[in-house]
PDB file of C-alpha atoms and ligand atoms in Angstrom:
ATOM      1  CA  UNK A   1       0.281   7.658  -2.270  1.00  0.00           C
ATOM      2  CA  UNK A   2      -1.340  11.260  -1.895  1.00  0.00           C
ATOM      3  CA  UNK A   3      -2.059  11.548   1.373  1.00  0.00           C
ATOM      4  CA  UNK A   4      -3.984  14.802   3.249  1.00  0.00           C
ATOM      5  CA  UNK A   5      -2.298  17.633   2.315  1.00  0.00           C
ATOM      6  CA  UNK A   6      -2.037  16.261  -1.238  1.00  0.00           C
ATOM      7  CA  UNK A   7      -5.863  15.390  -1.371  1.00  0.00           C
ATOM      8  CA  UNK A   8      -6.626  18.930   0.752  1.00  0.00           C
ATOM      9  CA  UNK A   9      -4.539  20.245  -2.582  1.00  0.00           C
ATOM     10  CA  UNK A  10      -6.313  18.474  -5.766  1.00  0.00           C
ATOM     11  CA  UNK A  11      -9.876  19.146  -3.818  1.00  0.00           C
ATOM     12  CA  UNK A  12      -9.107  22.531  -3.715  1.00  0.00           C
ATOM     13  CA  UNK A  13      -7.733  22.801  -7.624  1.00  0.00           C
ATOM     14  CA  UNK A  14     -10.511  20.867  -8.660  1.00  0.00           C
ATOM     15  CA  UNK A  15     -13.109  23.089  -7.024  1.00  0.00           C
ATOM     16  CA  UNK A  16     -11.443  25.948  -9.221  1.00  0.00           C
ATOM     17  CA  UNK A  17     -11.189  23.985 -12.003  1.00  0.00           C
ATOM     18  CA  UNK A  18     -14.561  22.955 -12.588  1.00  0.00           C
ATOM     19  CA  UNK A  19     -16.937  25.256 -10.704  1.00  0.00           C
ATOM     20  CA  UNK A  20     -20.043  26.929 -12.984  1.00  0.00           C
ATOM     21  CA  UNK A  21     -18.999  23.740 -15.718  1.00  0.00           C
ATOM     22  CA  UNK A  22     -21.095  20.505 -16.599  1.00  0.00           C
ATOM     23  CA  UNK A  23     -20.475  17.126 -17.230  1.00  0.00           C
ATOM     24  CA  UNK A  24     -20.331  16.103 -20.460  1.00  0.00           C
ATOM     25  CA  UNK A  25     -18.879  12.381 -20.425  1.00  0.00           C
ATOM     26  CA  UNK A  26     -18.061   9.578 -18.162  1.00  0.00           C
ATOM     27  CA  UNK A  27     -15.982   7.189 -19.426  1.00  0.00           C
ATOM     28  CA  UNK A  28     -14.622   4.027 -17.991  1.00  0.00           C
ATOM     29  CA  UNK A  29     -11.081   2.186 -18.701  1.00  0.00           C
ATOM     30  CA  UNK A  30     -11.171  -0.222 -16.004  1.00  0.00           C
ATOM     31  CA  UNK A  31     -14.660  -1.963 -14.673  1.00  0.00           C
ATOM     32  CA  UNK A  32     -12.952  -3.184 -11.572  1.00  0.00           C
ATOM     33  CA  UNK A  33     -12.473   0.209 -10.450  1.00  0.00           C
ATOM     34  CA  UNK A  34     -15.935   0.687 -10.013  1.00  0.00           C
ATOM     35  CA  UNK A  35     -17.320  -0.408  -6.656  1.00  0.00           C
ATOM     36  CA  UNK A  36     -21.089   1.101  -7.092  1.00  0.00           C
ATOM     37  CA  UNK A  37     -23.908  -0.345  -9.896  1.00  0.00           C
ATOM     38  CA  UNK A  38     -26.543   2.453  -8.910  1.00  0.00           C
ATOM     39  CA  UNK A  39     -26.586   4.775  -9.928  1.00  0.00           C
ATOM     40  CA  UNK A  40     -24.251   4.531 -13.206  1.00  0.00           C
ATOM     41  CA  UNK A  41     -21.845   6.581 -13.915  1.00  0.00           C
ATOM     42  CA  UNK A  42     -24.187   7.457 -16.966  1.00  0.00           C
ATOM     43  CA  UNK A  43     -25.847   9.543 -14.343  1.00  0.00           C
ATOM     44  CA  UNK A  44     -23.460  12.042 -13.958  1.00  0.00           C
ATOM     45  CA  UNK A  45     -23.747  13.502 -17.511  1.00  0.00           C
ATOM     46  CA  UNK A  46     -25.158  16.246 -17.988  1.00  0.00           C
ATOM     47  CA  UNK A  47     -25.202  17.215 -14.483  1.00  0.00           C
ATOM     48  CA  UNK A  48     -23.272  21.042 -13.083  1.00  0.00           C
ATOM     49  CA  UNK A  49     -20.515  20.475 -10.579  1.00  0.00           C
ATOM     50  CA  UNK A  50     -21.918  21.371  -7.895  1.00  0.00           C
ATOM     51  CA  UNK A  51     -18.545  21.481  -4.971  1.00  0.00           C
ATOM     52  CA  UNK A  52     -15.874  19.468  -4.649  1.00  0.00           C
ATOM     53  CA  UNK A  53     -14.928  18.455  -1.283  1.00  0.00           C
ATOM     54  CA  UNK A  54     -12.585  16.229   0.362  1.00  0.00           C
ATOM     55  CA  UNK A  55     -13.423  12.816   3.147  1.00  0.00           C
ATOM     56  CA  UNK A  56     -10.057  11.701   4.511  1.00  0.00           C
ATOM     57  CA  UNK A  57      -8.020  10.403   1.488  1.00  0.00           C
ATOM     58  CA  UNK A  58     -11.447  10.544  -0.794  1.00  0.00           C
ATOM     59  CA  UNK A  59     -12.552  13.008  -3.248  1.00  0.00           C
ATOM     60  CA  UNK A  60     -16.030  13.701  -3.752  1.00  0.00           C
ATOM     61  CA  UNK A  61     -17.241  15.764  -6.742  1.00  0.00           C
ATOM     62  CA  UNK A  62     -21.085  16.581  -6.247  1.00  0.00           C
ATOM     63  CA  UNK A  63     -22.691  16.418  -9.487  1.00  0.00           C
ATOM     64  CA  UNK A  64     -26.020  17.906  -9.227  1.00  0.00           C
ATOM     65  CA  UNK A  65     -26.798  15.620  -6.192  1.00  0.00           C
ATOM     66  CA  UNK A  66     -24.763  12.344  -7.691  1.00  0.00           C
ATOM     67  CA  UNK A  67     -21.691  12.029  -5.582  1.00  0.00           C
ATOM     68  CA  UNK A  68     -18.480  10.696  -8.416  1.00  0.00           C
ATOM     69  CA  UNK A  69     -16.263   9.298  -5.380  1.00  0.00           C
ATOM     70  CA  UNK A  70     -12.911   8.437  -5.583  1.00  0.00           C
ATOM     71  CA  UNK A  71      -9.954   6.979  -3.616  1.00  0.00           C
ATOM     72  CA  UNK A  72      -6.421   7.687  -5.114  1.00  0.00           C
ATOM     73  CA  UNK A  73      -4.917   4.187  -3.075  1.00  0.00           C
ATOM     74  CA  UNK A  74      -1.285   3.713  -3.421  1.00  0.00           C
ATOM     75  CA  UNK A  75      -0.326   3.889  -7.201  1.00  0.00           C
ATOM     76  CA  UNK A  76      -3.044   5.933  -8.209  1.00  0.00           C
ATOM     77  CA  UNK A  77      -3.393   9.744  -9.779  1.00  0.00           C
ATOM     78  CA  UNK A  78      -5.645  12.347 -11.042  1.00  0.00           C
ATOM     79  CA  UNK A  79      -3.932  14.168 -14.629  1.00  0.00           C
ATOM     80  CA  UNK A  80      -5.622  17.514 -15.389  1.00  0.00           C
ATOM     81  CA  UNK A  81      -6.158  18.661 -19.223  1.00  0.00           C
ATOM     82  CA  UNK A  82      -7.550  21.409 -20.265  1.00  0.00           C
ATOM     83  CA  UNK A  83      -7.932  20.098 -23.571  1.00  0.00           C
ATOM     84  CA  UNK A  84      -8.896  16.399 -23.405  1.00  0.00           C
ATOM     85  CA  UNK A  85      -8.013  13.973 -26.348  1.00  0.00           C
ATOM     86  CA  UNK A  86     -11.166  13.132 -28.560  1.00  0.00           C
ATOM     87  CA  UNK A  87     -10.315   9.271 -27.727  1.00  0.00           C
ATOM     88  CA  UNK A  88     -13.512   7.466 -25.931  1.00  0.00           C
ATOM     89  CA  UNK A  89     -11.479   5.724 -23.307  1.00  0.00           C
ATOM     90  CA  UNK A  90     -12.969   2.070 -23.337  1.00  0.00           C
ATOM     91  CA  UNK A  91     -12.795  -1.337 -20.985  1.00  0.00           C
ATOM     92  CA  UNK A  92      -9.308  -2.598 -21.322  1.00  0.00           C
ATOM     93  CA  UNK A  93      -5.623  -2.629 -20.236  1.00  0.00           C
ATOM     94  CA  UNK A  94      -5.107   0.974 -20.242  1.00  0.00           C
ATOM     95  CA  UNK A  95      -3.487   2.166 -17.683  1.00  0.00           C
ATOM     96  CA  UNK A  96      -5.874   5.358 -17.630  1.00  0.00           C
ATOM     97  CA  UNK A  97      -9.296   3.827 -15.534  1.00  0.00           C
ATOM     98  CA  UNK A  98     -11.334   7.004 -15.348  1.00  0.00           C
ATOM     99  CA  UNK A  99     -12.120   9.778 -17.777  1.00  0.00           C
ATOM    100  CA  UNK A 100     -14.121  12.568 -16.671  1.00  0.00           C
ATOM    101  CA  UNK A 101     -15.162  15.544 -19.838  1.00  0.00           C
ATOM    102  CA  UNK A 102     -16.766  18.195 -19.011  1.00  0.00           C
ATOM    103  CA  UNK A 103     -18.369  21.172 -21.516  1.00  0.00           C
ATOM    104  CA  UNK A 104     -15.478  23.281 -21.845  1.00  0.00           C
ATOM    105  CA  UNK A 105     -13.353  20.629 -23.855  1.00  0.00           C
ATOM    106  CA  UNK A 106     -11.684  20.387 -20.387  1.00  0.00           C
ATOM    107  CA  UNK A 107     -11.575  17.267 -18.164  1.00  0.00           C
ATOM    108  CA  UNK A 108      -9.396  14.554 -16.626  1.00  0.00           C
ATOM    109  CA  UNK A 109      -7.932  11.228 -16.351  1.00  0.00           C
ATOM    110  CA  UNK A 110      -7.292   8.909 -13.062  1.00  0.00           C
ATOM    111  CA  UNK A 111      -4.461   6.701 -14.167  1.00  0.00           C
ATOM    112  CA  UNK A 112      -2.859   3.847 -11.686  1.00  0.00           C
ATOM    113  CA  UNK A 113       0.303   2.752 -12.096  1.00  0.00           C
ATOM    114  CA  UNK A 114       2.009  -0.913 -10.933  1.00  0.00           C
ATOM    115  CA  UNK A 115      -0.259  -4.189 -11.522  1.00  0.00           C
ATOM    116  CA  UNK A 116      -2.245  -4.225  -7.746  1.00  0.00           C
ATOM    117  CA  UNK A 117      -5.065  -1.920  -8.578  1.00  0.00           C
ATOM    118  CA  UNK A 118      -6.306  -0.789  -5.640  1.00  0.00           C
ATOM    119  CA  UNK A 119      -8.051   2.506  -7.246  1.00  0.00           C
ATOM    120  CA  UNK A 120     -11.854   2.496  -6.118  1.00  0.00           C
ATOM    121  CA  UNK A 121     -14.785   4.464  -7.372  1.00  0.00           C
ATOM    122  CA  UNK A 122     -18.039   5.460  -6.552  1.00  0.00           C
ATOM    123  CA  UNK A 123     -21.234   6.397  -7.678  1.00  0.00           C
ATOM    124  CA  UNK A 124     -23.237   7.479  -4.810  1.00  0.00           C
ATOM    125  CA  UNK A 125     -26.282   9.665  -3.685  1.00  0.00           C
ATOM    126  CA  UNK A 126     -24.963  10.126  -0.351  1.00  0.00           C
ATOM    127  CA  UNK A 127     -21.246  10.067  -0.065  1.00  0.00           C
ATOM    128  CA  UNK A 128     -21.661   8.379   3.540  1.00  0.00           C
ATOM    129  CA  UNK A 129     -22.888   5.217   1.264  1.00  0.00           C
ATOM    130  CA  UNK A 130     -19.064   4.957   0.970  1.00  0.00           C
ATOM    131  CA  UNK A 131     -17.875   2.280   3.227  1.00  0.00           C
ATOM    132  CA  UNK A 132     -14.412   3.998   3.614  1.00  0.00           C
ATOM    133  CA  UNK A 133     -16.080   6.945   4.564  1.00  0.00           C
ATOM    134  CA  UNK A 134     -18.730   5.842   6.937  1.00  0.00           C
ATOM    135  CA  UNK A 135     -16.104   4.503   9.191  1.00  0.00           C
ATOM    136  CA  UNK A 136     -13.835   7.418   8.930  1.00  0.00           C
ATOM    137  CA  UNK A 137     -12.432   9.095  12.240  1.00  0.00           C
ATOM    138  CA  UNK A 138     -12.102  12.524  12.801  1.00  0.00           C
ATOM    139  CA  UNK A 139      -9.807  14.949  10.785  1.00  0.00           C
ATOM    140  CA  UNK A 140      -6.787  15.979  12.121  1.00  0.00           C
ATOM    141  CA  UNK A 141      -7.483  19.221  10.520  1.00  0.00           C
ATOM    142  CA  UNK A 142     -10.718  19.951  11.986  1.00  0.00           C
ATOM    143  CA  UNK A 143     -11.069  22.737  14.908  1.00  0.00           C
ATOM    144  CA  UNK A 144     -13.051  19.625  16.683  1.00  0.00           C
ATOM    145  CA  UNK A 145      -9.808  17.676  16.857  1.00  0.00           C
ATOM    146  CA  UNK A 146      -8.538  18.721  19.741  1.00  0.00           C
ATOM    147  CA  UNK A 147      -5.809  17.548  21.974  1.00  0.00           C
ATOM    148  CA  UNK A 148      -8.506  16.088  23.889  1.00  0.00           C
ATOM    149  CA  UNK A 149      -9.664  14.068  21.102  1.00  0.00           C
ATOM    150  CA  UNK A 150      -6.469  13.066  19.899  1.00  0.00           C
ATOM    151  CA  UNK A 151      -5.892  11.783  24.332  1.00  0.00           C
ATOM    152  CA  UNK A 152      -9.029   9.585  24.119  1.00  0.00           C
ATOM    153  CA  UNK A 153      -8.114   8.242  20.781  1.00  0.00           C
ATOM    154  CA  UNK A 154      -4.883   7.054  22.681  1.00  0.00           C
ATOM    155  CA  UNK A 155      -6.026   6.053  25.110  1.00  0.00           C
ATOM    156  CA  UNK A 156      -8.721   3.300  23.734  1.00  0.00           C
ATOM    157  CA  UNK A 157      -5.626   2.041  21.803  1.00  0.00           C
ATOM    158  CA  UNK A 158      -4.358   0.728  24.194  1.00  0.00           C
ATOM    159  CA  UNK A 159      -1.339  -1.000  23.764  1.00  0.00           C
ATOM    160  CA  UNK A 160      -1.012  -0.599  20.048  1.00  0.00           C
ATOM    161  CA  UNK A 161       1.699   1.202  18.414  1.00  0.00           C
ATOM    162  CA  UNK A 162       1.152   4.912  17.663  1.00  0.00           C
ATOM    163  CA  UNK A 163       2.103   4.383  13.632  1.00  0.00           C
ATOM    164  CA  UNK A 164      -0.398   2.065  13.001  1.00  0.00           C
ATOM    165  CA  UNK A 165      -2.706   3.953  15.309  1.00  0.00           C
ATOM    166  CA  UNK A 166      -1.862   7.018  13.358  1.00  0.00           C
ATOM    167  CA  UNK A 167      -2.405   5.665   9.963  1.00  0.00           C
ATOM    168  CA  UNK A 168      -5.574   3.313  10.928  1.00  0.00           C
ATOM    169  CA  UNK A 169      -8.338   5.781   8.599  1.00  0.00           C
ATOM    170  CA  UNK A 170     -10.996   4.453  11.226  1.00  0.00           C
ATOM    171  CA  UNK A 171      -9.318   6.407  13.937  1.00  0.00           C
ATOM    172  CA  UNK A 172      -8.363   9.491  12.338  1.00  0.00           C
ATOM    173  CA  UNK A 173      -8.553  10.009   8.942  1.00  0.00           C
ATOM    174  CA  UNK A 174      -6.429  10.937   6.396  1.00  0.00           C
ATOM    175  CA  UNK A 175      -2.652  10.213   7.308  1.00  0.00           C
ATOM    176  CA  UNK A 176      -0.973   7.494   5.480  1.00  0.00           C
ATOM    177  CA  UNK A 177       2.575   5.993   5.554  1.00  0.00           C
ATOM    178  CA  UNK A 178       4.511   8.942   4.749  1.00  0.00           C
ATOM    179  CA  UNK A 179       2.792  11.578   7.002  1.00  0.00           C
ATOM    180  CA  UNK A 180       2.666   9.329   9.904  1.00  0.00           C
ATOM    181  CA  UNK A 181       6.758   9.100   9.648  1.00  0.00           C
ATOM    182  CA  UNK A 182       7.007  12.586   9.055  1.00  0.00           C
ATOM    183  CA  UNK A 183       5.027  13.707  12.568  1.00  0.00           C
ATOM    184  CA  UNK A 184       7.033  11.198  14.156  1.00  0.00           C
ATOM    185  CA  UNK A 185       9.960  12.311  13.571  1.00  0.00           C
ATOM    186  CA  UNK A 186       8.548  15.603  14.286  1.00  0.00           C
ATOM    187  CA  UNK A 187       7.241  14.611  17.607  1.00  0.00           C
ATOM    188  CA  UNK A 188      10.637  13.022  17.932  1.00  0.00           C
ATOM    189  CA  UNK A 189       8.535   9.284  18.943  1.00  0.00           C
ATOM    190  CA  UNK A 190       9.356   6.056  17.950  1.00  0.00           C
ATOM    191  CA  UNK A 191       6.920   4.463  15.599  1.00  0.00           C
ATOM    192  CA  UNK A 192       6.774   1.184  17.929  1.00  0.00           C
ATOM    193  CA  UNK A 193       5.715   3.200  21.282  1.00  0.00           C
ATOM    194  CA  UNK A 194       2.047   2.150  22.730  1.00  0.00           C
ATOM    195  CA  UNK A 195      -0.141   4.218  22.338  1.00  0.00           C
ATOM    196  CA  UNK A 196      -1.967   4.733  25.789  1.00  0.00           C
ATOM    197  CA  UNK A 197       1.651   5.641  27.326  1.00  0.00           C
ATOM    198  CA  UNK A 198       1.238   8.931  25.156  1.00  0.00           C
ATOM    199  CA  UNK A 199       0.355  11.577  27.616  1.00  0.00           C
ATOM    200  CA  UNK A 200       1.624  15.383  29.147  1.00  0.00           C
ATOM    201  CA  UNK A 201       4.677  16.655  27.218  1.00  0.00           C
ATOM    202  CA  UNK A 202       4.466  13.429  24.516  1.00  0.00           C
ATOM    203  CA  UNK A 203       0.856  14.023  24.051  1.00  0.00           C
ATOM    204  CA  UNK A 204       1.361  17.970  23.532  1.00  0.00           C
ATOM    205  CA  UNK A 205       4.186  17.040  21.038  1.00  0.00           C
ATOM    206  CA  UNK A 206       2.387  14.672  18.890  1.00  0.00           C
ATOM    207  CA  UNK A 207      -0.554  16.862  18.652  1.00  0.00           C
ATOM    208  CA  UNK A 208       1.769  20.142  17.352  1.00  0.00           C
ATOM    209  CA  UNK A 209       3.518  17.680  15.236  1.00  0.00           C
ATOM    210  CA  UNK A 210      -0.023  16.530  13.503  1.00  0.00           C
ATOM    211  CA  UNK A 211      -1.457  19.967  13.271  1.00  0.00           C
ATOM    212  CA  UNK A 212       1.840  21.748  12.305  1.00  0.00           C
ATOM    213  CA  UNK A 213       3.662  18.955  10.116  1.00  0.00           C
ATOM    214  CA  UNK A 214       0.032  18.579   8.054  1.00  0.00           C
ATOM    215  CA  UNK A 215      -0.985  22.377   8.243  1.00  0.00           C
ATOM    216  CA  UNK A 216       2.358  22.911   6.431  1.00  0.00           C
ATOM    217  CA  UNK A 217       1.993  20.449   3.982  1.00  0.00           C
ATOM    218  CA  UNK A 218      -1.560  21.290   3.169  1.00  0.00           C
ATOM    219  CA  UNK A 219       0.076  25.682   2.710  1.00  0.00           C
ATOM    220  CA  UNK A 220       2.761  24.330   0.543  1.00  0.00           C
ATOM    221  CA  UNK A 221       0.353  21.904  -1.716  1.00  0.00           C
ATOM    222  CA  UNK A 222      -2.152  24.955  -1.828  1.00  0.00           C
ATOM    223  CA  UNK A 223      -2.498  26.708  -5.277  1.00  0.00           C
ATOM    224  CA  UNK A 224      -0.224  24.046  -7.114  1.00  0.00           C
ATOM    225  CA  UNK A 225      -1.000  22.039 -10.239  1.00  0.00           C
ATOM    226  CA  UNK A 226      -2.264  18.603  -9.830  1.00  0.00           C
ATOM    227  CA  UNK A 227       1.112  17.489 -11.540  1.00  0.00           C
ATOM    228  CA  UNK A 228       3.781  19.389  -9.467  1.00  0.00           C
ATOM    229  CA  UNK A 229       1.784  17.860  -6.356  1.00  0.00           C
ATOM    230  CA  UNK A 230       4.092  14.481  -6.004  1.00  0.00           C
ATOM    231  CA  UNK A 231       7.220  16.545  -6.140  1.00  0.00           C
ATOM    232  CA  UNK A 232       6.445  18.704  -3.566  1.00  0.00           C
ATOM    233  CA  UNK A 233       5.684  16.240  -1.524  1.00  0.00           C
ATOM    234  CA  UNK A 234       8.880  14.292  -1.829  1.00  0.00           C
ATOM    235  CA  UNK A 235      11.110  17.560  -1.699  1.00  0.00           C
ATOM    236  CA  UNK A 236       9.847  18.487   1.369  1.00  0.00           C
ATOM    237  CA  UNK A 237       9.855  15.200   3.674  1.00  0.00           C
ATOM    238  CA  UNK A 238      12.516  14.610   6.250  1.00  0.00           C
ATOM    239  CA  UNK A 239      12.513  10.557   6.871  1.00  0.00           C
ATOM    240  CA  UNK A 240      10.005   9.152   4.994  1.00  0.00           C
ATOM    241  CA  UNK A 241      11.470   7.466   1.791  1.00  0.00           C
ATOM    242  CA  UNK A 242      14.805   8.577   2.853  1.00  0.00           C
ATOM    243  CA  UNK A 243      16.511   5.667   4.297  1.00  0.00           C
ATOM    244  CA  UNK A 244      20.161   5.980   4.140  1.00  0.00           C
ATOM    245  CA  UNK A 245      20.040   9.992   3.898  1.00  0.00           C
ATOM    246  CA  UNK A 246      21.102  12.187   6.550  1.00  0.00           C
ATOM    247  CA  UNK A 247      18.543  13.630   8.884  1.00  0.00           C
ATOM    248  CA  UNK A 248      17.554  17.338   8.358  1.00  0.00           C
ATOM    249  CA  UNK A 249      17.442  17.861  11.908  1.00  0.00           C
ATOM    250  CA  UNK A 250      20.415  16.449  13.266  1.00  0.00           C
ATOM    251  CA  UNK A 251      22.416  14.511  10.408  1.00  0.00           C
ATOM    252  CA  UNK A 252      22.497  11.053  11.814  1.00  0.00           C
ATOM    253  CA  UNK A 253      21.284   8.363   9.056  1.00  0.00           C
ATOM    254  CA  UNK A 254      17.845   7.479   8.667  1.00  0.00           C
ATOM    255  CA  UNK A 255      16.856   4.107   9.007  1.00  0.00           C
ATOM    256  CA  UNK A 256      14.033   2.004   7.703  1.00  0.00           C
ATOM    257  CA  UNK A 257      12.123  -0.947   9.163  1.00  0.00           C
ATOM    258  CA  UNK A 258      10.655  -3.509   6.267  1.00  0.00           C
ATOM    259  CA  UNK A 259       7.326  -5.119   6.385  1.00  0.00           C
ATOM    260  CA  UNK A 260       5.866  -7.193   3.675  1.00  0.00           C
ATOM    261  CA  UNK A 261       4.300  -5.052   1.567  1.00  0.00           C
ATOM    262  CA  UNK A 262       5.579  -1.648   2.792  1.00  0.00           C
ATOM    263  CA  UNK A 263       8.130  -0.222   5.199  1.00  0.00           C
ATOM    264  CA  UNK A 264       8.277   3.081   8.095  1.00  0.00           C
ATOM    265  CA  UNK A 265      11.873   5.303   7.798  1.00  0.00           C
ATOM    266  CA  UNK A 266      12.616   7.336  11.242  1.00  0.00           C
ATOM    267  CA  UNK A 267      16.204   8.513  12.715  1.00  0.00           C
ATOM    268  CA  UNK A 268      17.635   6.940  15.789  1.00  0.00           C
ATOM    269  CA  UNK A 269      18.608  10.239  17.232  1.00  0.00           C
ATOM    270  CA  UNK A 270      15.810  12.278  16.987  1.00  0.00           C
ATOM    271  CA  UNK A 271      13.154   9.372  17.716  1.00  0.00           C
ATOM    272  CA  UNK A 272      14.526   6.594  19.239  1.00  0.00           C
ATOM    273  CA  UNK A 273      17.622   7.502  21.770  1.00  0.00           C
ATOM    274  CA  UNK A 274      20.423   6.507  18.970  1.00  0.00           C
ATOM    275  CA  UNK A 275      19.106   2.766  18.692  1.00  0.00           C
ATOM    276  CA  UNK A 276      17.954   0.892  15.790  1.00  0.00           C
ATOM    277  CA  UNK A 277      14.523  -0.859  15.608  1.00  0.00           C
ATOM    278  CA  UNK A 278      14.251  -4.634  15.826  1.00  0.00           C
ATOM    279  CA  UNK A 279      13.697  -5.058  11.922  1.00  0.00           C
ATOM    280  CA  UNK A 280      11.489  -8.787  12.007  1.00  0.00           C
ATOM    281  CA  UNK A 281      12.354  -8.828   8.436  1.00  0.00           C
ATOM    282  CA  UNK A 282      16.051  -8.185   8.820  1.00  0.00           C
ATOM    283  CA  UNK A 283      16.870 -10.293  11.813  1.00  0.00           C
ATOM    284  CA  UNK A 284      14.649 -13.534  10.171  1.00  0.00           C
ATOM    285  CA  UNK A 285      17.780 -13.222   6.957  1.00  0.00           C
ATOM    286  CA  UNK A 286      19.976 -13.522   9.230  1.00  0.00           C
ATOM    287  CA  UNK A 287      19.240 -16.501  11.532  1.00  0.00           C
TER     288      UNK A 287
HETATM  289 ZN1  LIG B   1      17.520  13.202  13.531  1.00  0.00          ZN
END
């Protein structure tokens, strides 16, 4: 799932991409995708491209005042052409669910792989008429998050554990699965500690970790082509998605902690003083 940096990376390709051109076609493959009925997608054509900016994990493409909105989710992806096929995309099992033309022949395609879709688009005036984004929490890349901000978000979490904490878009916005491992294991934390006992030294860590593990991410993701985005990401992650692999700071074997429908890698040494995490999962098998 692109996450920040990733987003931070197709907003800014896209700007380049399609700044001074107009829309020139709008074309749905999946209806369920579609979370908006007014306006209709109709209403982008013929609009310029006005910016493209980025909400947390959501794109926004201003049209001329119509906001096209979208929201990548877990399986989904943007593919660039610069020459789009003829082919009117219509309502059906394709796994492409959005086609966007615009009047240099060039456009692109959101495609979603796997059978949850979980892809969601919008047609708004006002990109805050996005549920997802109304709700959003601060950016961890804004100058207004401070270390301050990030105490008092801590803090009202009470006892709930930094990952989910971390990942919860409400509360900050635009770290998902993967990042959160990664500036854990950065902060050298364990995914399961409570959040309000995150203060001095700990507090200082996790908020270099967040600034420095995304700032990174977001310089190495700058200036590449939506396709070589995924692989960058992957070649350049230290736990997450790595279970079993030696860990880049200190070589012990990263471990990985199953929940139903998705699962957190971290290393024992760096994060959790050398011991494994109770794995609910794990230790059910083998009662
Ligand atoms: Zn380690």
């Amino acid at each position: 799932m692109p996450e920040l940096p990733e987003v931070q990376a197709l907003v800014e390709f896209l700007g380049e991409r399609t700044s001074g051109l107009v829309v020139t076609g709008v074309e749905l493959g999946s209806i369920s995708v579609l979370k908006t009925f007014t306006p209709p997608p109709q209403a982008l054509v013929g609009a310029p491209v006005d910016g493209v900016s980025r909400h947390g994990k959501f794109i926004d493409i201003d049209c001329g005042g119509t906001h096209l909105v979208f929201h990548l989710a877990r399986a989904g992806w943007l593919r660039w052409s610069d020459a789009m096929p003829a082919t009117v995309l219509r309502p059906g099992k394709s796994p492409i669910a959005l086609r966007v033309r615009f009047d240099d022949a060039s456009g692109f395609d959101l495609t979603e792989a796997g059978t949850k879709k979980r892809l969601a688009l919008y047609v708004v005036r006002d990109p805050l008429d996005v549920p997802g984004i109304a709700t959003l929490g601060p950016d961890p890349l804004d100058e207004a998050f401070t270390i301050d901000v990030l105490a008092s978000i801590l803090q009202q979490a009470g006892r709930a554990q930094v990952k989910g904490v971390l990942r919860h878009q409400g509360t900050i916005a635009g770290i998902g699965n993967a990042y959160s491992d990664e500036l854990l294991h950065a902060a050298r934390m364990s995914p399961y500690l409570p959040a309000s006992s995150i203060t001095g030294e700990r507090l200082e860590a996790l908020y270099d970790a967040i600034r420095t593990v995304l700032g990174e991410a977001v310089e190495r993701s700058r200036g590449l082509a939506a396709a070589d985005l995924k692989g960058e990401k992957k070649s350049n992650l230290a736990v997450h998605g790595r279970t079993g692999l030696p860990c880049p700071v200190c070589g012990d074997t990263v471990r990985e902690v199953s929940f139903a429908d998705s699962s957190l890698q971290y290393c024992p040494t760096c994060q959790t003083g050398g011991k494994p995490l109770a794995d609910r999962r794990m230790s059910r098998l083998l009662k």
